[in-house]
Amino acid sequence: MPADAGRAWWRTAVVYQVVLRSFADGDGDGVGDVAGLRSRLPHLRDLGVDAVWVNPWYASPMVDAGYDVADYRRLDPRYGSLEDAEALVREAHALGMRVLLDVVPNHTSDQHAWFRAALAGDETARARYLFRPGRGADGAEPPNDWESCFRGPAWTRTTDPATGEPGDWYLHMFAPEQPDLDWSNREVADEMLDVLRFWFDRGVDGFRVDVAHGLVKAPGLPDAAGRDRRTEEHPGWDQDEVHDVWREWRALADSYDPPRVFVAEAWPARRAERLPLYLRPDELHTAFEFEPLHVAFRARPWRDVVDRSLAMAELTGAPCAWVLTNHDVVRQATRYARTQFPEKGTNETERARWPTEVPDLDLGRRRARAAVVLTAALPGVLYVYLGEELGLEEVEDVPAERRSDPIFWRSGGTDPGRDGSRVPLPWSGDAPPFGFSPPTRADGSPAAEPHLPQPAGWAALTAAAQDGDPTSTLSLYRRLLALRREHLAPAGPMRWLPTPSPDVLALAREGTDVQCWVNLGAEPVALPAGARVLVASAQVDGGVLPGDAGAWVQVADR
Ligand code: NOJ
């Protein structure tokens, strides 16, 4: 185990998110896998991460990139075997890194043995899902008015296996291939606890919990009557009874030595009031802080987000788990490459703007670097999404026939969906696949093309091209995370420092003389004298922060 075993490592960790199919391909089939991840663990160690979070790697038809799980105890064969998984955990631990998995408790795949049995008419299996008769003449209308998060009704009608006639409907808050489980059925709760045990017993250090505000639905499944799940109380989400689940999970995690941990993906509509409930001391350890995903690159809104989030951390005692980007949103460099509107944007609005404004990617990358410098200096946990350390942009021109996200298909192509943030990483070389796949497969045949096409321009952004270049984004991340580990992670609370311009944010942490200064404006600003040790984002001499803050980081006496 890593040397700091026993300490509450998860309060200050840097966690690197791995979309397995897009990280590194070990066997040449064009799809990333555990062998590829194992071979690249030294990259993550050198980057300075404390833990790796692997997106769902379970057996899956991959309708929703593995968030449609057919078997929670088996890896998808495209990713590897259970032995590979065990080797990964061992090797990561030997390099001083923890491993978090992704658990998907709200729904299974429609190919899960339970759901197949349910469709075949097995009553015990049916009772684990939410089958209901339809409304209207012959039950031809869905049982209620709920909408799927991926567009369209949240219900799909089945065919009666005995008669071949249209039968009941089943609930799916996401794609029809992702039927929701019925969490009022004790068998469901027991099965998921057993799944957790299965992986904890193999040394896995914790889980990211998918849609943690889901699972339990309001009794009777009443109509939402026009309520927007994102902003209003909705009978499909955030029910009080879900907290019974998290208490059981926490008790299980605490029964291990060292205790295992959870991070919740939770989007309760009344976030400020309801999210703290998930973080009570006997529930989940942390919850993603998603506010930075929606905030424009401007100083005032950033400062407000930080203040609000830290106030919540103060209230709950759980550290903020900062998320600058992930597999569901537009990559940071691209988000920041277009006009920064003062109002809160959403991922949909970002993507809707693609056709109308050419992105300034150099600017976007500089801003993305500044944002990570700032965030890394804050108290709490830092999540780093794969490829952000290379400054990758969203790939906006993935051809339709190569796209796999159900959001794209279910919106009739009006929303491009999330494939553009999931393009395989460029590791080395001048042309695709940029070292993502080996040249040949085990049988000597040439490797398949990467599952999504990589832009030719990524030749300049490969890990190999950036390695050793002190001005590269990769070098910045390495220095930044090393600084963070030494000076900032162990430090105490933060306070804002006065700055010479409203576009400059500066902060200090108790217990260290390292300060963080970031200029979010376009104008250079002179630093005040007197800061002894400085984490500065600057490219010019003399303590001046230009608009392209984040280009480099230093620790220096002044
Ligand atoms: C949240 C995950 O992050 C997303 O990728 C997935 O589509 C949904 N949950 C459904 O599992």
mmCIF file of N, CA, C and O and ligand atoms in Angstrom, residues 17 53 55 64-68 102 104 106-107 149-150 174-175 178 208 210-211 265 267 290 326-328 405-407 418 422, ligand 1:
data_model
loop_
_atom_site.group_PDB
_atom_site.id
_atom_site.type_symbol
_atom_site.label_atom_id
_atom_site.label_comp_id
_atom_site.label_asym_id
_atom_site.label_seq_id
_atom_site.Cartn_x
_atom_site.Cartn_y
_atom_site.Cartn_z
ATOM 1 N N GLN A 17 -8.901 11.171 -13.853
ATOM 2 C CA GLN A 17 -10.017 10.402 -14.416
ATOM 3 C C GLN A 17 -9.598 9.736 -15.724
ATOM 4 O O GLN A 17 -9.204 10.408 -16.683
ATOM 5 N N TRP A 53 -9.120 7.278 -11.151
ATOM 6 C CA TRP A 53 -10.523 6.860 -11.193
ATOM 7 C C TRP A 53 -10.788 6.324 -12.599
ATOM 8 O O TRP A 53 -10.628 7.038 -13.577
ATOM 9 N N ASN A 55 -13.341 4.988 -15.327
ATOM 10 C CA ASN A 55 -14.761 4.952 -15.732
ATOM 11 C C ASN A 55 -15.183 3.493 -15.892
ATOM 12 O O ASN A 55 -14.334 2.609 -15.993
ATOM 13 N N ASP A 64 -23.949 3.394 -23.661
ATOM 14 C CA ASP A 64 -23.602 4.668 -23.024
ATOM 15 C C ASP A 64 -22.192 4.554 -22.426
ATOM 16 O O ASP A 64 -21.985 4.773 -21.235
ATOM 17 N N ALA A 65 -21.242 4.166 -23.298
ATOM 18 C CA ALA A 65 -19.826 4.119 -22.906
ATOM 19 C C ALA A 65 -19.577 3.324 -21.624
ATOM 20 O O ALA A 65 -18.711 3.674 -20.824
ATOM 21 N N GLY A 66 -20.361 2.276 -21.401
ATOM 22 C CA GLY A 66 -20.129 1.427 -20.235
ATOM 23 C C GLY A 66 -20.974 1.790 -19.031
ATOM 24 O O GLY A 66 -20.969 1.059 -18.032
ATOM 25 N N TYR A 67 -21.698 2.939 -19.088
ATOM 26 C CA TYR A 67 -22.649 3.249 -18.010
ATOM 27 C C TYR A 67 -23.930 2.424 -18.182
ATOM 28 O O TYR A 67 -24.963 2.725 -17.606
ATOM 29 N N ASP A 68 -23.831 1.395 -18.988
ATOM 30 C CA ASP A 68 -24.885 0.403 -19.164
ATOM 31 C C ASP A 68 -24.225 -0.943 -18.851
ATOM 32 O O ASP A 68 -23.605 -1.557 -19.695
ATOM 33 N N ASP A 102 -15.861 3.061 -10.849
ATOM 34 C CA ASP A 102 -17.113 3.773 -11.071
ATOM 35 C C ASP A 102 -18.218 2.756 -10.836
ATOM 36 O O ASP A 102 -18.186 1.669 -11.418
ATOM 37 N N VAL A 104 -22.383 1.994 -10.918
ATOM 38 C CA VAL A 104 -23.593 2.506 -11.575
ATOM 39 C C VAL A 104 -24.799 1.812 -10.944
ATOM 40 O O VAL A 104 -25.260 0.774 -11.422
ATOM 41 N N ASN A 106 -27.961 3.084 -10.302
ATOM 42 C CA ASN A 106 -29.327 3.519 -10.633
ATOM 43 C C ASN A 106 -29.985 2.611 -11.668
ATOM 44 O O ASN A 106 -31.192 2.401 -11.643
ATOM 45 N N HIS A 107 -29.140 2.092 -12.576
ATOM 46 C CA HIS A 107 -29.683 1.314 -13.690
ATOM 47 C C HIS A 107 -28.678 0.250 -14.103
ATOM 48 O O HIS A 107 -27.490 0.368 -13.803
ATOM 49 N N CYS A 149 -33.101 11.750 -19.376
ATOM 50 C CA CYS A 149 -32.024 12.745 -19.464
ATOM 51 C C CYS A 149 -31.423 12.791 -20.863
ATOM 52 O O CYS A 149 -30.736 13.751 -21.202
ATOM 53 N N PHE A 150 -31.629 11.735 -21.610
ATOM 54 C CA PHE A 150 -31.087 11.693 -22.977
ATOM 55 C C PHE A 150 -32.170 11.987 -24.020
ATOM 56 O O PHE A 150 -32.100 11.499 -25.130
ATOM 57 N N PHE A 174 -32.305 7.272 -18.340
ATOM 58 C CA PHE A 174 -31.318 7.578 -19.384
ATOM 59 C C PHE A 174 -31.777 6.882 -20.673
ATOM 60 O O PHE A 174 -32.946 7.000 -21.033
ATOM 61 N N ALA A 175 -30.938 6.116 -21.343
ATOM 62 C CA ALA A 175 -31.333 5.492 -22.612
ATOM 63 C C ALA A 175 -32.262 4.300 -22.347
ATOM 64 O O ALA A 175 -32.238 3.716 -21.246
ATOM 65 N N GLN A 178 -30.900 1.309 -20.666
ATOM 66 C CA GLN A 178 -30.440 1.469 -19.272
ATOM 67 C C GLN A 178 -31.646 1.457 -18.320
ATOM 68 O O GLN A 178 -32.003 2.491 -17.735
ATOM 69 N N ARG A 208 -16.463 6.066 -7.411
ATOM 70 C CA ARG A 208 -17.241 7.224 -7.846
ATOM 71 C C ARG A 208 -18.655 6.686 -8.077
ATOM 72 O O ARG A 208 -18.849 5.651 -8.719
ATOM 73 N N ASP A 210 -22.243 6.868 -9.573
ATOM 74 C CA ASP A 210 -22.996 7.464 -10.678
ATOM 75 C C ASP A 210 -24.398 7.878 -10.208
ATOM 76 O O ASP A 210 -25.057 7.131 -9.476
ATOM 77 N N VAL A 211 -24.844 9.024 -10.669
ATOM 78 C CA VAL A 211 -26.153 9.614 -10.318
ATOM 79 C C VAL A 211 -26.614 9.262 -8.897
ATOM 80 O O VAL A 211 -27.657 8.648 -8.689
ATOM 81 N N GLU A 265 -21.456 11.583 -7.660
ATOM 82 C CA GLU A 265 -21.935 12.440 -8.736
ATOM 83 C C GLU A 265 -23.398 12.720 -8.409
ATOM 84 O O GLU A 265 -24.241 11.854 -8.565
ATOM 85 N N TRP A 267 -26.641 15.633 -8.507
ATOM 86 C CA TRP A 267 -27.151 16.906 -9.032
ATOM 87 C C TRP A 267 -28.519 17.209 -8.415
ATOM 88 O O TRP A 267 -29.509 17.342 -9.150
ATOM 89 N N PHE A 290 -19.275 20.717 -9.105
ATOM 90 C CA PHE A 290 -19.417 20.920 -10.549
ATOM 91 C C PHE A 290 -19.538 22.391 -10.956
ATOM 92 O O PHE A 290 -19.610 22.690 -12.137
ATOM 93 N N ASN A 326 -14.914 16.972 -17.344
ATOM 94 C CA ASN A 326 -15.017 15.515 -17.263
ATOM 95 C C ASN A 326 -15.562 14.957 -18.575
ATOM 96 O O ASN A 326 -15.642 15.696 -19.571
ATOM 97 N N HIS A 327 -15.944 13.696 -18.559
ATOM 98 C CA HIS A 327 -16.332 13.027 -19.798
ATOM 99 C C HIS A 327 -17.729 13.416 -20.289
ATOM 100 O O HIS A 327 -18.163 12.937 -21.328
ATOM 101 N N ASP A 328 -18.435 14.231 -19.534
ATOM 102 C CA ASP A 328 -19.795 14.628 -19.907
ATOM 103 C C ASP A 328 -19.877 16.039 -20.467
ATOM 104 O O ASP A 328 -20.959 16.474 -20.851
ATOM 105 N N ASP A 405 -22.258 8.541 -28.834
ATOM 106 C CA ASP A 405 -23.015 9.020 -27.672
ATOM 107 C C ASP A 405 -24.520 9.007 -27.957
ATOM 108 O O ASP A 405 -24.968 9.616 -28.930
ATOM 109 N N PRO A 406 -25.305 8.371 -27.055
ATOM 110 C CA PRO A 406 -26.766 8.378 -27.264
ATOM 111 C C PRO A 406 -27.365 9.781 -27.293
ATOM 112 O O PRO A 406 -28.419 9.979 -27.902
ATOM 113 N N ILE A 407 -26.685 10.749 -26.677
ATOM 114 C CA ILE A 407 -27.220 12.119 -26.722
ATOM 115 C C ILE A 407 -27.257 12.605 -28.172
ATOM 116 O O ILE A 407 -28.212 13.241 -28.607
ATOM 117 N N ARG A 418 -21.138 13.927 -26.395
ATOM 118 C CA ARG A 418 -19.923 13.973 -25.590
ATOM 119 C C ARG A 418 -18.710 13.289 -26.215
ATOM 120 O O ARG A 418 -17.653 13.228 -25.596
ATOM 121 N N ARG A 422 -13.887 12.652 -25.683
ATOM 122 C CA ARG A 422 -13.473 11.283 -25.363
ATOM 123 C C ARG A 422 -12.577 10.688 -26.448
ATOM 124 O O ARG A 422 -12.499 9.471 -26.608
HETATM 125 C C1 NOJ B 1 -23.473 10.150 -15.399
HETATM 126 C C2 NOJ B 1 -22.294 9.759 -16.213
HETATM 127 O O1 NOJ B 1 -21.229 10.622 -15.939
HETATM 128 C C3 NOJ B 1 -22.718 9.823 -17.654
HETATM 129 O O2 NOJ B 1 -21.624 9.670 -18.513
HETATM 130 C C4 NOJ B 1 -23.765 8.774 -17.884
HETATM 131 O O3 NOJ B 1 -24.257 8.903 -19.210
HETATM 132 C C5 NOJ B 1 -24.931 8.920 -16.920
HETATM 133 N N1 NOJ B 1 -24.499 9.165 -15.573
HETATM 134 C C6 NOJ B 1 -25.803 7.691 -16.919
HETATM 135 O O4 NOJ B 1 -25.163 6.626 -16.265
#
